[in-house]
mmCIF file of C-alpha atoms in Angstrom:
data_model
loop_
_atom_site.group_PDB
_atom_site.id
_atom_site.type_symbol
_atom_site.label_atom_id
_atom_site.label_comp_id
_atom_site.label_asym_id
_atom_site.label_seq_id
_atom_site.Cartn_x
_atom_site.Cartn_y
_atom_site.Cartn_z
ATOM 1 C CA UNK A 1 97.405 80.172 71.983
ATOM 2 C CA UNK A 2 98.908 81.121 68.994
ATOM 3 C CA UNK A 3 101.214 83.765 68.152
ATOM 4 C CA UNK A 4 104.032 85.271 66.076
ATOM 5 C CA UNK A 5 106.739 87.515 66.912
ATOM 6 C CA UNK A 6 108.728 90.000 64.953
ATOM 7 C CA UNK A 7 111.332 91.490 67.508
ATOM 8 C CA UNK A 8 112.618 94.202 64.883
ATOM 9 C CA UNK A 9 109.763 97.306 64.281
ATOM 10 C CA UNK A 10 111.988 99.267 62.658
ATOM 11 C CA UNK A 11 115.062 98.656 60.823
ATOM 12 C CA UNK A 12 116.930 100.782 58.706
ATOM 13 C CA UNK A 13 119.482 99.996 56.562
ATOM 14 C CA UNK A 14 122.095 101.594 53.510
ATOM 15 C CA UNK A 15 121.550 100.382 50.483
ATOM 16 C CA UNK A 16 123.726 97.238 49.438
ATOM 17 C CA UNK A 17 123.527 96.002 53.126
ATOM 18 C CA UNK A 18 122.711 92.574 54.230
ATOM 19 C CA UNK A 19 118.929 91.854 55.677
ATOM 20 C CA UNK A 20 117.555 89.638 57.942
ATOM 21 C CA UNK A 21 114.311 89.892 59.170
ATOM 22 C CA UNK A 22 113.318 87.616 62.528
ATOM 23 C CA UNK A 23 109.694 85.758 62.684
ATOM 24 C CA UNK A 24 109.195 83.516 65.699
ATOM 25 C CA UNK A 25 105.978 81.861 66.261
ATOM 26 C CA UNK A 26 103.848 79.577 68.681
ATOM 27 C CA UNK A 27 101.287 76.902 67.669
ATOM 28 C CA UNK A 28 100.600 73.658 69.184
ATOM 29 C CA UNK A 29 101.006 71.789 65.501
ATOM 30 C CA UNK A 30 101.734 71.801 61.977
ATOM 31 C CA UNK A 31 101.893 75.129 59.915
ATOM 32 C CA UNK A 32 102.558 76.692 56.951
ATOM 33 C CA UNK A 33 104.672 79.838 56.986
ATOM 34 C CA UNK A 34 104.379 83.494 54.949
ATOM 35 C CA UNK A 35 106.322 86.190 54.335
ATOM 36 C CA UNK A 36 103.818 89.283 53.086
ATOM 37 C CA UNK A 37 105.516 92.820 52.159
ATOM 38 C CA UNK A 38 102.991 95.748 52.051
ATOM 39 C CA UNK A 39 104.757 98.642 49.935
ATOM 40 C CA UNK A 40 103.886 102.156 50.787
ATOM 41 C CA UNK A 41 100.089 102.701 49.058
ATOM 42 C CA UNK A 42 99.786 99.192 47.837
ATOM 43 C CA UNK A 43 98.194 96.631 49.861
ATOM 44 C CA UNK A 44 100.112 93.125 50.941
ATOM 45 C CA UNK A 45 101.560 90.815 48.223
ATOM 46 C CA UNK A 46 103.237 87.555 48.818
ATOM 47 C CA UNK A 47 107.140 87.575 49.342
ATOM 48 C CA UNK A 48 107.370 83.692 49.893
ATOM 49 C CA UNK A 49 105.784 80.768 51.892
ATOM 50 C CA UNK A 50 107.150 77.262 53.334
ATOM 51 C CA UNK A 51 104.461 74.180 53.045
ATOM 52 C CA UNK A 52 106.986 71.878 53.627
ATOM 53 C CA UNK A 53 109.966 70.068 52.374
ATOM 54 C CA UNK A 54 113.457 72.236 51.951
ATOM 55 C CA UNK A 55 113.843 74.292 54.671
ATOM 56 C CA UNK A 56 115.324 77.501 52.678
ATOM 57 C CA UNK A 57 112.633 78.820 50.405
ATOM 58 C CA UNK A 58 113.319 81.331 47.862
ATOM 59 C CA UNK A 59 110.672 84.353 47.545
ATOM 60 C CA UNK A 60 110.508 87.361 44.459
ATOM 61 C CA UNK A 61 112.737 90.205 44.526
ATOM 62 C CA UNK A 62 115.976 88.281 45.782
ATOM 63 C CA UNK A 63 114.282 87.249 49.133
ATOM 64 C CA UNK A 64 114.799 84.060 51.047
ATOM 65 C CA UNK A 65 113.721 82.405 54.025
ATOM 66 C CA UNK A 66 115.024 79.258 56.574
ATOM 67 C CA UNK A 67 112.501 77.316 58.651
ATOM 68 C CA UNK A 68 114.168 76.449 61.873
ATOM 69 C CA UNK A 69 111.544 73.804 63.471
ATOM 70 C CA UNK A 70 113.188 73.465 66.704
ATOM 71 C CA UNK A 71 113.600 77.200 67.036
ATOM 72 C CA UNK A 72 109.968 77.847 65.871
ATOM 73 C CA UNK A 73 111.714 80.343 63.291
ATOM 74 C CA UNK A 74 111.393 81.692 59.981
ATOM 75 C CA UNK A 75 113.530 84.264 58.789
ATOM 76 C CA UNK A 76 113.803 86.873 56.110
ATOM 77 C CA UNK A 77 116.668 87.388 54.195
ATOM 78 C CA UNK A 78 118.325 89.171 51.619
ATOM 79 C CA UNK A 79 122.192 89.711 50.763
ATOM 80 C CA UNK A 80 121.895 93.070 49.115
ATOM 81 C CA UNK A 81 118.780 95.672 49.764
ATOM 82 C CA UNK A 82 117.526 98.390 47.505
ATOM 83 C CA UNK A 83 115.974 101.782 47.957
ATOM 84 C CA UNK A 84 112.686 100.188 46.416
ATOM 85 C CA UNK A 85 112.606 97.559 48.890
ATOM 86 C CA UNK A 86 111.432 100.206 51.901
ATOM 87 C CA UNK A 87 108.074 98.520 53.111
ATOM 88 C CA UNK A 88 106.438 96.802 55.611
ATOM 89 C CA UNK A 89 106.865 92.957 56.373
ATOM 90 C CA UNK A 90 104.751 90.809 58.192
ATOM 91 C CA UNK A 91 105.373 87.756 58.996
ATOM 92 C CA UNK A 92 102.265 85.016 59.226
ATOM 93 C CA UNK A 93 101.232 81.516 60.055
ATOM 94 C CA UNK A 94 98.418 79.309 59.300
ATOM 95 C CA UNK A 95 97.245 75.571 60.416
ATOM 96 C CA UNK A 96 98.088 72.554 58.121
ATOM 97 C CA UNK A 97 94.460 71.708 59.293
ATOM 98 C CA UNK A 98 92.706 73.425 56.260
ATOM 99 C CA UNK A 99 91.589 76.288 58.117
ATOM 100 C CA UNK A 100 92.561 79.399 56.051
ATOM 101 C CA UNK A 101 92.881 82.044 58.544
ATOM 102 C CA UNK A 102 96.819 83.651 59.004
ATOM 103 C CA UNK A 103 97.792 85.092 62.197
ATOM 104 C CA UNK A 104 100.379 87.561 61.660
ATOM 105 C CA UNK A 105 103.313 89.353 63.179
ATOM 106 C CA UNK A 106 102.801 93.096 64.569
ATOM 107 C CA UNK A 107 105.701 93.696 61.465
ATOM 108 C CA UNK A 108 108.562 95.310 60.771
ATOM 109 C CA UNK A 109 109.383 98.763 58.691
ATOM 110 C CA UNK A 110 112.172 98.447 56.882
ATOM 111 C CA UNK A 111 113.870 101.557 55.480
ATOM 112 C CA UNK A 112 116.445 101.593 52.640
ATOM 113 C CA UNK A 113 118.566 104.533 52.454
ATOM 114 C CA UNK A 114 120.101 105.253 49.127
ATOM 115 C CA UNK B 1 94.541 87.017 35.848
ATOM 116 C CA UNK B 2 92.630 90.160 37.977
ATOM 117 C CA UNK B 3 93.384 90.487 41.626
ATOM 118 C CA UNK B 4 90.808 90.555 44.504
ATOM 119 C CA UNK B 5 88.827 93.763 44.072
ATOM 120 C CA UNK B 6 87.118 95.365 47.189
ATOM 121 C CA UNK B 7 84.439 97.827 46.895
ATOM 122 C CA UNK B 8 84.274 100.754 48.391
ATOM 123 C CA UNK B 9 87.680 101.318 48.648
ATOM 124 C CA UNK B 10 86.585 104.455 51.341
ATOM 125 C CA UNK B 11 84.134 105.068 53.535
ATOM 126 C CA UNK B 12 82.753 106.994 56.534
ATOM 127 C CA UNK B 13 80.315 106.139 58.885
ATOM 128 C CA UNK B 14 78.557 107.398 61.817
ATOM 129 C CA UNK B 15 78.755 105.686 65.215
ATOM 130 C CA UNK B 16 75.676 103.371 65.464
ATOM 131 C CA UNK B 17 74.740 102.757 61.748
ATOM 132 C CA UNK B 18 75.857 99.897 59.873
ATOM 133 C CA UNK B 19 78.133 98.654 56.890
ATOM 134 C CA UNK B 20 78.320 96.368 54.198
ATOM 135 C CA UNK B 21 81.417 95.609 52.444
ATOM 136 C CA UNK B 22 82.140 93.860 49.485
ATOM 137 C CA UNK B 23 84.969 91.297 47.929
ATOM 138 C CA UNK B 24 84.877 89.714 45.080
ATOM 139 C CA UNK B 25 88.029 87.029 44.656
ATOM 140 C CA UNK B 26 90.144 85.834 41.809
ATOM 141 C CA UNK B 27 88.752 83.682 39.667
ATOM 142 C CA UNK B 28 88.514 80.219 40.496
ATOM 143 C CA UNK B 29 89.498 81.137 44.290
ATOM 144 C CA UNK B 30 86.257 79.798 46.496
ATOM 145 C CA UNK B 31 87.922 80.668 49.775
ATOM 146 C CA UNK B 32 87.458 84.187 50.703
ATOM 147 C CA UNK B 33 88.797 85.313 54.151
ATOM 148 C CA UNK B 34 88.529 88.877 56.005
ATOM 149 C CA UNK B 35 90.708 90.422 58.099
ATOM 150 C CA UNK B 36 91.167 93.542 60.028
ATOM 151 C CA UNK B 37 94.421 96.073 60.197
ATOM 152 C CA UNK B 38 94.372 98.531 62.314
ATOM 153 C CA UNK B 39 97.405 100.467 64.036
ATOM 154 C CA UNK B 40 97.210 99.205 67.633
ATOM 155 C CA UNK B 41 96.124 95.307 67.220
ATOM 156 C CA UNK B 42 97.580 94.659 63.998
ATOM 157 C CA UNK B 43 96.143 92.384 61.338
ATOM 158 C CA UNK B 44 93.818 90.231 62.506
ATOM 159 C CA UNK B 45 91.475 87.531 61.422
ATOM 160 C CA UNK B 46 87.845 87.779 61.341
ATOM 161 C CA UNK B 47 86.335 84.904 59.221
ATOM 162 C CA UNK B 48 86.240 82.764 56.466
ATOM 163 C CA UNK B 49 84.182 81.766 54.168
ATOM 164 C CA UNK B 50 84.298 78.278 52.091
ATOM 165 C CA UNK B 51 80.899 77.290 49.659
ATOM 166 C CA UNK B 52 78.443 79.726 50.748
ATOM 167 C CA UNK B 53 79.719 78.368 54.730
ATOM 168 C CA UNK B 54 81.818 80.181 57.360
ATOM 169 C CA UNK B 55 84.955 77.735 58.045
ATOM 170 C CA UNK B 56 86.819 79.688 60.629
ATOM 171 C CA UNK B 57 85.694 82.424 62.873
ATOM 172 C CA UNK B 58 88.390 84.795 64.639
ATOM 173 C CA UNK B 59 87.746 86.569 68.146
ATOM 174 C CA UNK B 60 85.055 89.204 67.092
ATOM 175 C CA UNK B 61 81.861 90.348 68.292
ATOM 176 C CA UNK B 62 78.796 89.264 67.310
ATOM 177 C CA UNK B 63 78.149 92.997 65.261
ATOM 178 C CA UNK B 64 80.884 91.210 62.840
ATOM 179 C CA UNK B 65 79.085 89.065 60.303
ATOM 180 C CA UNK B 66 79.799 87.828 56.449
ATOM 181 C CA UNK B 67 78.395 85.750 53.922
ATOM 182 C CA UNK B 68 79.335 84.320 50.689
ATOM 183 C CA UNK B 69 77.558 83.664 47.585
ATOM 184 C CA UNK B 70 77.393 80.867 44.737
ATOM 185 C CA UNK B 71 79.687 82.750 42.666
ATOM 186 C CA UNK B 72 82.548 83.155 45.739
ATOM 187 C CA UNK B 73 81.728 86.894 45.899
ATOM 188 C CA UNK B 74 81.847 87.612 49.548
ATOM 189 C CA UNK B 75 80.031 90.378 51.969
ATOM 190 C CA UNK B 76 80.749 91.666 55.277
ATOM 191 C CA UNK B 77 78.619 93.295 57.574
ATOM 192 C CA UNK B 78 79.348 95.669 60.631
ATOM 193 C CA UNK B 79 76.192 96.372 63.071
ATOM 194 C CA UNK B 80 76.282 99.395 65.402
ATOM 195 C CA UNK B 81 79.069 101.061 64.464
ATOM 196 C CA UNK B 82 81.644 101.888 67.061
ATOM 197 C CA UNK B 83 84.155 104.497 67.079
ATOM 198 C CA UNK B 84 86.772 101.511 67.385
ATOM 199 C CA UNK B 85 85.807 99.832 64.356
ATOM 200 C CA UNK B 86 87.695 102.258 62.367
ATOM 201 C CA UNK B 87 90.123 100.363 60.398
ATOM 202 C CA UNK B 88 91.836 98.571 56.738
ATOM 203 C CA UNK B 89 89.288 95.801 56.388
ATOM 204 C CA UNK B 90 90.920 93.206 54.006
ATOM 205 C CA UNK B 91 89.762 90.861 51.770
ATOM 206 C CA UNK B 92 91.617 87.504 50.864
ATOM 207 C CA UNK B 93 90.626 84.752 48.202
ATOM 208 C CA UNK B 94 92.558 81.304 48.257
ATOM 209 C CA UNK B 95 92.565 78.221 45.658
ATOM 210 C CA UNK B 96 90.963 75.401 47.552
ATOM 211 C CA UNK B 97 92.209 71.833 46.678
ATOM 212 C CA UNK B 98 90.114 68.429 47.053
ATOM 213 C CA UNK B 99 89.416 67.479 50.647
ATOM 214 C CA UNK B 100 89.571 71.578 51.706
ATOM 215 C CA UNK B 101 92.853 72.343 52.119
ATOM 216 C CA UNK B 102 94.153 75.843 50.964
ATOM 217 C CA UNK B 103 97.180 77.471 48.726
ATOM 218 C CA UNK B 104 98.768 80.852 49.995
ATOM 219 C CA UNK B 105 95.966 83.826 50.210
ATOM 220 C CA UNK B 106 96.214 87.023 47.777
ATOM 221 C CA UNK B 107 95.397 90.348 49.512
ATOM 222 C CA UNK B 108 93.141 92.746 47.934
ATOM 223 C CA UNK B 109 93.655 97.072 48.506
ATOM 224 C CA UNK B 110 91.291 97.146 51.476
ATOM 225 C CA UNK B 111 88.157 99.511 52.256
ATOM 226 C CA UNK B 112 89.482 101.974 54.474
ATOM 227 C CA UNK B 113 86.248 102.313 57.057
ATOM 228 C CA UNK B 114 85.960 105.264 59.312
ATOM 229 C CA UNK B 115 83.614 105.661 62.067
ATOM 230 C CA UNK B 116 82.964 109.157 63.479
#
């Protein structure tokens, strides 16, 4: 069956600190790979997604992420947080197959403190 | 380019009734999926819709149906209300290249459904 993982729920963090976001996932076959952030009151926007090709994509807002095949990871990153990047981040995985359904994380609530 | 829209963006309903909810995607997006958010399972898939056809179907009951028109708009229906279908229903269109395959999904703000 399919699943992904995020291990952190909540992280909090000073502003200017490093990020990094885990995102584990289980699927018998090819996928593509998301990174959605849902800010507080808005609903989910698109950080940054791997199709294939290079392994370290680069998202909006200074985010990156590295797909690890043999470690069934892809992780969020970012060298320097802000205050206005307190949300929620889910994590998400769909098929190569052409079926359009994601199956996300549980997510994790980051909090910046200025 | 406008985003997905979602009407109603709030509603309340009584246990046992039914509900209709409506997406309409960005233009030129003819794959329009649904999912549900809710506190204690997460986001989670319920179906998809591709030309007027549902694709994919997620693990929901039966009560949980959807259609899709000619112009991509998209409904989705909720029989018999139940006190646990109270949730962020989410609507999500996606570009659809030759031979079916899709591009990322864009999120619209959700109708916020409560059942009492």
């Amino acid at each position: 069956a399919q699943s992904v993982s995020q291990h952190n729920h909540h992280v909090i963090l000073s502003e200017a600190a490093s990020l990094e976001l885990g995102c584990n996932y289980s699927y018998g076959g090819t996928v593509n790979l998301f990174w959605y952030v849902q800010y507080p009151g808005q609903h989910l926007q698109l950080l940054l997604k791997y199709f294939s090709g290079d392994p370290l994509v680069k998202g909006i807002k200074g985010f990156e992420a590295e797909f690890i095949k043999s470690k069934f990871s892809f992780n969020l990153r970012k060298p320097s947080v802000q205050w206005s990047d307190t949300a929620e981040y889910f994590c998400a995985v769909s098929p190569q197959t052409g079926a359009n359904n994601l199956f996300f994380g549980t997510g994790t609530r980051l909090t910046v403190i200025p | 380019k406008a985003g997905v829209t979602q009407t109603p963006r709030y509603l309340i309903k009584t246990r046992g009734q039914q509900v209709t909810l409506s997406c309409s995607p960005i233009s030129g997006h003819r794959s329009v999926s649904w999912y549900q958010q809710t506190p204690g399972q997460g986001l989670q898939f319920l179906f998809e819709y591709f030309s007027e056809t549902q694709r994919n179907k997620g693990n929901f009951p039966g009560r949980f149906s959807g259609r899709q028109f000619s112009n991509s708009r998209s409904e989705m229906n909720v029989s018999t209300l139940e006190l646990g279908d109270s949730a962020l229903y989410l609507c999500a269109s996606s570009f659809v290249l030759a031979g079916g395959l899709t591009y990322e999904q864009y999120f619209g703000p959700g109708t916020r459904l409560t059942v009492t």
